[in-house]
Short mmCIF file of C-alpha atoms in Angstrom, two decimals:
data_model
loop_
_atom_site.label_atom_id
_atom_site.label_comp_id
_atom_site.label_asym_id
_atom_site.label_seq_id
_atom_site.Cartn_x
_atom_site.Cartn_y
_atom_site.Cartn_z
CA MET A 1 5.61 26.43 -34.10
CA ASP A 2 5.86 25.44 -37.49
CA HIS A 3 7.73 22.29 -37.72
CA PRO A 4 7.72 22.43 -41.57
CA SER A 5 11.02 19.71 -42.51
CA HIS A 6 9.14 16.87 -39.94
CA SER A 7 6.53 15.02 -41.57
CA ALA A 8 3.62 13.77 -39.54
CA TYR A 9 4.70 10.21 -39.36
CA ASP A 10 7.90 11.61 -37.43
CA ILE A 11 6.00 13.36 -34.74
CA ALA A 12 3.72 10.24 -34.49
CA GLN A 13 6.65 8.39 -33.68
CA VAL A 14 7.34 10.91 -31.11
CA CYS A 15 3.85 10.81 -29.62
CA LEU A 16 4.00 7.10 -29.49
CA LEU A 17 7.89 6.67 -28.04
CA ALA A 18 6.61 8.82 -25.34
CA GLY A 19 2.96 7.36 -24.93
CA LYS A 20 5.02 3.15 -24.91
CA ILE A 21 7.64 4.20 -22.20
CA MET A 22 5.07 5.95 -19.80
CA LEU A 23 2.31 3.00 -20.34
CA GLU A 24 4.95 0.19 -20.21
CA ASN A 25 6.22 2.13 -16.61
CA GLY A 26 2.87 2.52 -14.87
CA GLY A 27 1.71 5.92 -16.17
CA GLU A 28 -1.90 5.93 -15.67
CA THR A 29 -4.07 5.98 -19.27
CA TYR A 30 -5.23 9.20 -19.45
CA ARG A 31 -2.18 10.92 -18.26
CA VAL A 32 -0.53 8.87 -21.48
CA GLU A 33 -3.95 9.96 -23.87
CA ASP A 34 -2.99 13.62 -22.82
CA THR A 35 0.94 13.54 -22.88
CA MET A 36 0.56 12.25 -26.33
CA THR A 37 -2.39 14.90 -27.83
CA ARG A 38 -0.09 17.71 -25.65
CA VAL A 39 3.13 16.59 -27.46
CA ALA A 40 1.57 16.33 -30.64
CA ALA A 41 -0.53 19.90 -30.07
CA ALA A 42 3.61 21.25 -29.25
CA PHE A 43 4.45 20.07 -32.93
CA GLY A 44 1.59 22.21 -34.40
CA ILE A 45 -0.87 19.39 -34.76
CA ARG A 46 -4.29 20.26 -33.86
CA ASN A 47 -6.15 16.97 -34.37
CA SER A 48 -4.60 13.92 -33.07
CA GLN A 49 -6.69 11.11 -31.62
CA SER A 50 -5.24 9.05 -28.99
CA TYR A 51 -6.88 5.61 -27.67
CA VAL A 52 -4.58 4.13 -24.82
CA THR A 53 -5.31 0.48 -23.36
CA PRO A 54 -3.05 -1.29 -20.71
CA THR A 55 -1.86 -3.32 -24.10
CA GLY A 56 -1.93 -1.59 -26.80
CA ILE A 57 -1.68 2.05 -28.27
CA LEU A 58 -3.96 3.72 -31.21
CA PHE A 59 -2.04 7.33 -32.39
CA SER A 60 -3.80 8.75 -35.07
CA ILE A 61 -3.56 12.13 -36.99
CA ASP A 62 -5.75 13.39 -38.94
CA GLY A 63 -5.87 16.20 -42.08
CA PRO A 64 -3.53 16.55 -45.22
CA GLN A 65 -0.50 14.17 -44.31
CA GLN A 66 -3.14 11.20 -42.48
CA THR A 67 -1.21 8.58 -40.53
CA THR A 68 -2.40 6.36 -37.95
CA ARG A 69 0.05 4.09 -36.05
CA MET A 70 -0.45 1.56 -33.29
CA ILE A 71 2.28 -0.65 -30.71
CA ARG A 72 1.80 -3.28 -28.66
CA ILE A 73 2.63 -3.19 -25.11
CA SER A 74 3.40 -6.92 -23.83
CA GLU A 75 5.60 -6.25 -20.57
CA ARG A 76 3.86 -3.91 -17.93
CA SER A 77 6.10 -2.92 -15.12
CA THR A 78 6.56 0.26 -12.51
CA ASP A 79 9.16 2.27 -13.04
CA LEU A 80 8.35 5.76 -12.52
CA HIS A 81 11.69 7.14 -12.98
CA LYS A 82 11.23 6.92 -16.62
CA VAL A 83 7.65 8.04 -16.28
CA THR A 84 8.87 11.46 -14.21
CA LEU A 85 11.76 11.80 -17.12
CA VAL A 86 9.18 11.57 -19.99
CA ASN A 87 6.81 14.01 -18.31
CA ALA A 88 9.94 16.58 -18.21
CA ILE A 89 10.23 15.99 -21.81
CA SER A 90 6.59 16.50 -22.95
CA ARG A 91 6.72 19.78 -20.31
CA LYS A 92 10.15 20.69 -22.74
CA ILE A 93 8.39 20.00 -25.81
CA SER A 94 5.48 22.27 -25.15
CA LEU A 95 7.51 24.91 -24.01
CA GLY A 96 8.77 24.58 -27.57
CA GLU A 97 12.64 23.88 -26.12
CA LEU A 98 12.85 20.83 -27.83
CA SER A 99 13.06 20.16 -31.87
CA VAL A 100 11.39 16.58 -33.23
CA SER A 101 14.32 14.95 -33.85
CA GLU A 102 16.17 15.87 -30.58
CA ALA A 103 12.72 15.21 -28.46
CA HIS A 104 12.87 11.62 -30.52
CA ARG A 105 16.53 11.16 -29.41
CA LEU A 106 16.11 11.64 -26.09
CA LEU A 107 13.06 9.26 -25.30
CA ASN A 108 15.03 6.73 -27.17
CA GLU A 109 17.78 7.00 -24.05
CA ILE A 110 15.20 7.24 -21.93
CA GLU A 111 14.06 4.01 -22.80
CA GLY A 112 17.27 1.83 -23.46
CA ALA A 113 18.18 3.63 -19.69
CA SER A 114 18.93 0.99 -16.84
CA ALA A 115 17.04 0.74 -13.92
CA MET A 116 17.63 3.30 -11.06
CA TYR A 117 18.14 1.04 -7.93
CA PRO A 118 20.61 -2.07 -8.60
CA LEU A 119 18.45 -4.98 -7.33
CA TRP A 120 20.18 -5.85 -4.04
CA PHE A 121 18.88 -2.31 -2.96
CA LYS A 122 15.20 -2.90 -4.03
CA ILE A 123 15.16 -6.48 -2.05
CA MET A 124 16.87 -4.85 0.75
CA ALA A 125 13.47 -2.16 0.25
CA ALA A 126 11.15 -4.91 -0.03
CA ALA A 127 12.43 -6.71 3.13
CA ILE A 128 12.16 -3.53 5.10
CA ALA A 129 8.98 -2.83 3.84
CA SER A 130 7.60 -6.28 5.08
CA GLY A 131 8.72 -5.65 8.29
CA CYS A 132 7.40 -2.08 8.52
CA PHE A 133 4.31 -3.44 7.24
CA LEU A 134 4.28 -6.13 10.32
CA ILE A 135 4.39 -3.54 12.84
CA MET A 136 1.55 -0.95 11.34
CA PHE A 137 -0.22 -4.02 11.17
CA GLY A 138 -0.27 -4.54 15.35
CA GLY A 139 2.47 -7.23 14.89
CA THR A 140 5.38 -7.59 17.52
CA TRP A 141 9.06 -6.58 17.09
CA HIS A 142 9.66 -10.09 17.90
CA ASP A 143 8.25 -10.90 14.63
CA PHE A 144 10.51 -8.19 12.97
CA ILE A 145 13.19 -10.27 11.58
CA PRO A 146 11.68 -13.22 10.51
CA VAL A 147 9.25 -11.21 8.27
CA PHE A 148 12.14 -9.15 6.85
CA LEU A 149 13.78 -12.11 5.59
CA ALA A 150 10.75 -13.98 4.64
CA GLY A 151 9.79 -10.89 2.75
CA GLY A 152 13.06 -10.10 1.44
CA ILE A 153 13.56 -13.97 0.06
CA GLY A 154 10.06 -14.51 -1.11
CA PHE A 155 10.20 -11.00 -3.58
CA ALA A 156 13.79 -11.92 -4.56
CA PHE A 157 12.38 -15.21 -5.46
CA GLN A 158 9.22 -13.81 -7.33
CA LEU A 159 11.49 -11.84 -9.67
CA TYR A 160 13.96 -14.86 -10.20
CA PHE A 161 10.86 -16.92 -10.99
CA HIS A 162 9.62 -14.21 -13.35
CA ARG A 163 12.76 -14.35 -14.99
CA LEU A 164 12.86 -17.93 -15.50
CA VAL A 165 9.15 -18.51 -16.62
CA PRO A 166 7.52 -15.24 -18.44
CA ILE A 167 4.26 -15.95 -17.08
CA LYS A 168 3.58 -13.19 -13.77
CA PHE A 169 0.90 -15.23 -12.54
CA ILE A 170 3.25 -18.79 -11.89
CA ALA A 171 6.34 -16.11 -10.63
CA GLU A 172 4.13 -14.42 -7.71
CA PHE A 173 2.02 -17.59 -6.79
CA LEU A 174 5.72 -19.30 -6.26
CA GLY A 175 7.07 -16.02 -4.59
CA SER A 176 4.12 -16.47 -2.46
CA VAL A 177 4.15 -19.72 -1.65
CA LEU A 178 7.77 -19.93 -0.69
CA ILE A 179 6.62 -16.67 1.79
CA GLY A 180 4.33 -18.88 3.54
CA ALA A 181 6.67 -21.55 4.07
CA ILE A 182 9.40 -19.63 5.08
CA ALA A 183 6.93 -18.01 7.81
CA TYR A 184 5.97 -21.32 8.91
CA LEU A 185 9.14 -22.26 9.11
CA PHE A 186 10.06 -19.70 11.66
CA LEU A 187 7.23 -20.17 13.67
CA LYS A 188 7.76 -23.40 13.99
CA ALA A 189 11.45 -22.75 14.77
CA GLY A 190 10.56 -20.63 17.88
CA PHE A 191 11.23 -17.42 16.25
CA GLY A 192 7.52 -16.36 14.95
CA HIS A 193 4.53 -15.66 17.32
CA ASP A 194 1.69 -14.52 15.14
CA LEU A 195 1.59 -16.47 11.66
CA ASP A 196 -1.22 -14.32 9.95
CA LYS A 197 0.42 -10.67 10.81
CA MET A 198 4.04 -12.46 9.56
CA ILE A 199 2.23 -13.94 6.22
CA VAL A 200 0.36 -10.33 5.84
CA GLY A 201 3.49 -8.30 6.19
CA SER A 202 5.92 -10.11 4.65
CA VAL A 203 3.21 -10.69 1.23
CA MET A 204 2.91 -6.97 1.01
CA PRO A 205 5.89 -6.68 -1.04
CA LEU A 206 3.76 -8.12 -3.74
CA VAL A 207 0.15 -6.82 -3.13
CA PRO A 208 -1.08 -5.06 -6.78
CA GLY A 209 -2.16 -1.89 -4.74
CA LEU A 210 -0.99 0.17 -7.78
CA LEU A 211 -2.83 -1.32 -10.03
CA ILE A 212 -6.30 -1.87 -7.90
CA THR A 213 -6.92 2.06 -7.40
CA ASN A 214 -5.41 2.96 -10.83
CA ALA A 215 -8.21 0.43 -12.18
CA VAL A 216 -10.98 1.77 -10.17
CA ARG A 217 -9.77 5.49 -11.17
CA ASP A 218 -9.61 4.62 -14.86
CA LEU A 219 -13.39 3.21 -14.56
CA MET A 220 -14.25 6.31 -12.51
CA ALA A 221 -12.57 8.43 -15.59
CA GLY A 222 -14.57 6.56 -18.07
CA HIS A 223 -11.41 4.98 -19.32
CA LEU A 224 -13.84 1.51 -19.51
CA VAL A 225 -11.50 -0.84 -21.38
CA SER A 226 -8.49 0.19 -19.80
CA GLY A 227 -9.85 0.05 -16.19
CA LEU A 228 -11.28 -3.56 -16.31
CA SER A 229 -8.60 -4.40 -17.72
CA LYS A 230 -6.19 -3.55 -15.15
CA GLY A 231 -8.63 -5.06 -12.63
CA ALA A 232 -8.52 -7.90 -14.02
CA GLU A 233 -4.59 -7.65 -13.72
CA ALA A 234 -4.97 -6.99 -10.20
CA CYS A 235 -7.17 -9.50 -9.35
CA LEU A 236 -5.28 -12.07 -11.13
CA THR A 237 -1.98 -11.19 -8.91
CA ALA A 238 -3.86 -10.59 -6.02
CA PHE A 239 -5.38 -14.60 -6.84
CA ALA A 240 -1.79 -15.39 -7.18
CA ILE A 241 -0.60 -14.84 -3.85
CA GLY A 242 -3.90 -15.93 -2.57
CA ALA A 243 -3.42 -19.47 -3.94
CA GLY A 244 0.00 -19.72 -3.13
CA ILE A 245 -0.35 -18.53 0.49
CA ALA A 246 -3.77 -21.16 0.87
CA PHE A 247 -1.38 -23.59 -0.74
CA VAL A 248 1.09 -23.45 2.47
CA LEU A 249 -2.08 -23.09 4.85
CA SER A 250 -3.79 -26.17 3.47
CA PHE A 251 -0.98 -28.17 3.75
CA ILE A 252 -0.15 -27.00 7.29
CA SER A 253 -3.82 -27.65 8.52
CA GLY A 254 -4.06 -30.80 6.29
CA VAL A 255 -0.98 -32.39 8.20
CA GLY A 256 -2.72 -31.57 11.46
CA ILE A 257 -0.33 -28.87 13.00
CA GLY A 258 -1.63 -25.68 12.04
CA MET B 1 3.43 3.79 20.34
CA ILE B 2 2.33 6.45 17.76
CA ILE B 3 6.40 7.49 17.33
CA GLU B 4 7.00 4.25 16.07
CA GLN B 5 3.98 4.10 13.66
CA LEU B 6 4.93 7.30 12.20
CA LEU B 7 8.44 6.36 11.65
CA MET B 8 7.32 2.42 10.33
CA SER B 9 5.01 4.13 7.96
CA PHE B 10 7.36 6.53 6.63
CA VAL B 11 10.43 3.89 6.24
CA ALA B 12 7.67 1.32 4.34
CA SER B 13 6.41 4.22 2.12
CA ALA B 14 9.89 5.06 0.71
CA ALA B 15 10.76 1.66 0.78
CA PHE B 16 8.18 1.26 -1.39
CA ALA B 17 9.07 4.14 -3.41
CA ILE B 18 12.11 2.70 -4.55
CA LEU B 19 10.46 -0.88 -5.71
CA PHE B 20 8.64 1.48 -8.11
CA ASN B 21 11.96 3.33 -9.06
CA VAL B 22 10.71 6.74 -7.88
CA PRO B 23 13.65 9.10 -8.24
CA LYS B 24 15.96 9.87 -5.81
CA GLY B 25 15.04 13.28 -4.80
CA SER B 26 11.29 12.30 -4.44
CA LEU B 27 12.25 9.48 -2.19
CA LEU B 28 11.69 11.41 1.08
CA GLN B 29 8.55 12.87 0.15
CA SER B 30 6.76 9.71 -0.95
CA GLY B 31 7.92 9.03 2.65
CA PHE B 32 6.01 11.90 4.20
CA VAL B 33 2.73 11.45 2.18
CA GLY B 34 2.68 8.04 3.39
CA MET B 35 2.95 8.90 7.29
CA ILE B 36 0.45 11.68 6.84
CA GLY B 37 -2.14 9.30 5.14
CA TRP B 38 -1.11 6.80 7.73
CA LEU B 39 -1.45 8.98 10.82
CA LEU B 40 -4.90 10.61 9.84
CA TYR B 41 -5.70 6.96 9.16
CA ILE B 42 -4.88 5.49 12.53
CA SER B 43 -6.31 8.47 14.45
CA LEU B 44 -9.53 8.41 12.66
CA LEU B 45 -9.65 5.08 13.26
CA ASN B 46 -9.84 5.68 17.05
CA VAL B 47 -13.01 8.06 17.07
CA VAL B 48 -15.15 6.23 14.20
CA ASP B 49 -15.50 2.65 14.54
CA GLU B 50 -14.90 1.98 11.19
CA PRO B 51 -12.73 1.53 8.29
CA ILE B 52 -14.23 2.76 5.47
CA LEU B 53 -14.50 6.76 6.22
CA PRO B 54 -11.00 7.04 7.76
CA THR B 55 -9.42 5.16 4.47
CA LEU B 56 -11.62 7.95 2.24
CA ILE B 57 -10.19 10.74 4.12
CA SER B 58 -6.80 10.15 4.35
CA SER B 59 -6.75 9.05 0.70
CA PHE B 60 -7.79 12.41 0.03
CA VAL B 61 -5.52 14.06 2.19
CA VAL B 62 -2.45 11.93 0.55
CA ALA B 63 -4.07 13.07 -2.57
CA VAL B 64 -4.03 16.21 -1.84
CA THR B 65 -0.71 16.19 -0.51
CA SER B 66 0.95 14.80 -3.30
CA GLN B 67 -0.78 17.24 -5.66
CA VAL B 68 1.09 19.87 -3.93
CA PHE B 69 3.87 17.95 -3.80
CA ALA B 70 3.36 17.36 -7.70
CA LYS B 71 3.41 21.34 -8.50
CA LEU B 72 6.06 22.12 -6.12
CA TYR B 73 8.96 19.57 -7.46
CA LYS B 74 7.20 19.15 -11.57
CA THR B 75 6.99 15.48 -10.91
CA PRO B 76 3.54 13.66 -11.86
CA ILE B 77 1.37 13.01 -8.94
CA ILE B 78 1.71 9.46 -9.38
CA VAL B 79 5.14 8.92 -7.87
CA PHE B 80 3.86 10.63 -4.71
CA SER B 81 0.61 8.88 -4.32
CA VAL B 82 1.12 5.85 -4.95
CA SER B 83 3.65 4.99 -2.37
CA GLY B 84 1.51 7.13 0.32
CA ILE B 85 -1.65 4.92 -0.82
CA ILE B 86 0.37 1.59 -0.21
CA PRO B 87 -0.31 1.72 3.57
CA LEU B 88 -3.96 2.25 3.17
CA VAL B 89 -4.24 -0.68 0.96
CA PRO B 90 -7.00 -3.67 2.25
CA GLY B 91 -3.97 -5.97 2.61
CA GLY B 92 -4.63 -7.36 5.88
CA LEU B 93 -8.43 -8.08 4.90
CA ALA B 94 -7.76 -9.60 1.85
CA TYR B 95 -5.45 -12.04 3.48
CA ASP B 96 -8.30 -13.20 5.89
CA ALA B 97 -11.06 -13.33 3.38
CA MET B 98 -8.54 -15.82 1.72
CA ARG B 99 -7.43 -17.56 4.75
CA LYS B 100 -11.14 -18.10 5.70
CA VAL B 101 -11.86 -19.41 2.22
CA VAL B 102 -8.77 -22.20 2.70
CA GLU B 103 -10.94 -22.82 6.16
CA ASN B 104 -14.05 -23.31 3.96
CA HIS B 105 -15.67 -20.42 6.18
CA TYR B 106 -17.26 -19.09 2.91
CA ASP B 107 -19.71 -16.98 4.45
CA THR B 108 -16.72 -14.92 6.34
CA ALA B 109 -14.84 -14.86 3.64
CA VAL B 110 -17.52 -13.41 1.18
CA GLN B 111 -18.32 -10.76 4.15
CA LEU B 112 -14.41 -9.88 4.69
CA ALA B 113 -13.71 -9.92 0.46
CA ALA B 114 -16.86 -7.40 0.52
CA LYS B 115 -14.79 -5.37 2.76
CA ALA B 116 -11.70 -4.99 0.95
CA LEU B 117 -13.84 -4.02 -2.09
CA MET B 118 -15.31 -1.40 -0.28
CA LEU B 119 -12.02 -0.06 0.96
CA SER B 120 -10.07 0.02 -2.46
CA GLY B 121 -12.98 1.89 -3.66
CA ALA B 122 -12.83 4.40 -0.76
CA ILE B 123 -9.21 4.60 -1.71
CA ALA B 124 -10.04 5.42 -5.12
CA MET B 125 -13.04 7.97 -4.32
CA GLY B 126 -10.57 9.43 -2.05
CA LEU B 127 -7.88 9.80 -5.02
CA VAL B 128 -10.90 11.18 -7.34
CA PHE B 129 -12.43 13.55 -5.15
CA SER B 130 -9.12 15.42 -4.79
CA GLU B 131 -8.25 15.36 -8.53
CA VAL B 132 -12.00 16.52 -8.89
CA ILE B 133 -11.53 19.44 -6.72
CA ASN B 134 -8.69 20.49 -7.90
CA HIS B 135 -10.12 20.83 -11.37
CA LEU B 136 -12.98 22.87 -9.79
CA ILE B 137 -9.74 25.37 -8.76
CA ARG B 138 -8.07 25.62 -11.95
CA ARG B 139 -11.56 26.35 -13.76
CA SER B 140 -12.78 28.84 -11.09
CA ARG B 141 -9.44 30.69 -11.60
CA LEU B 142 -9.84 31.25 -15.68
#
């Protein structure tokens, strides 16, 4: 395929935008690199290099129209819908069905699109997941409603705190303090039986399961920098949850009712 | 009892898929992958009396099933594997470890934390194995 009307700059722009959307929304590092070089190759650029870490992307095109560009990634969340959409577009580009400018327009649309599910729906999902995990971890049905509430409220407040204070650690810490407190209050009020199982179920929506597995996977694949930084992020989240629950537990045992 | 576990793991995985904004068309498949993984895990746990091997095998099966679905529905693997893996993540163990820290039982805490780390490693190994095998199959065809 030949695109004489498009400069290397335009192509780099499309590749970077695709990579940025994937990385910001939970795509794996190696897949982001792969997508970027594949898109560049489909637009006729054979010698492109990409270097992706969770906090930034470097992309360079060698040759007469040499360009090197970089973007900083500061906010990361998980939105697999967007990852799927970008994947579909890169597939189309590889098949030669999209021009550079058209691809750029579509990617911009994806980037600006709003979330797939409304907020209340996600909170409901978190609450239901908490309840299900309680049963899966061997809890009794008596604890289902308290865990449902604690998990849902904890998750909702974690989202809310994150909007107030843009530091993830604080939001996760406060969210799990709330979960611990609610679970304990239910136990005291006689609506719960097993505090440990209740707390484990309720914190599951906050647990960084995706990050942990992605981190180890990146490490094994040789992406050492991104593996270590994802691992650090996962450890920090786990520590925030642990510290939040520990805060509540030590309070309880300190007062002497635990 | 087993029906209860199946239903719960299906719903939990699908609910997690919603948290991860998985497209509507893939929610049922995500739940199904999670259910398969959890079913295998709890049945193996009855045979082998330690969680590492069951975790390794079921995360491998989760990854293989996700790969099949990814091919079938032309969707990235991560969409299915992530929600399928979630039930296997050692959240309970990590919590126990942390609880022991709070209670000043550091020796037990370190043991539990090491176990949780081993299980995370087993999950990742299962995922990587399936990728390697997929790679080998694709290579041998060429």
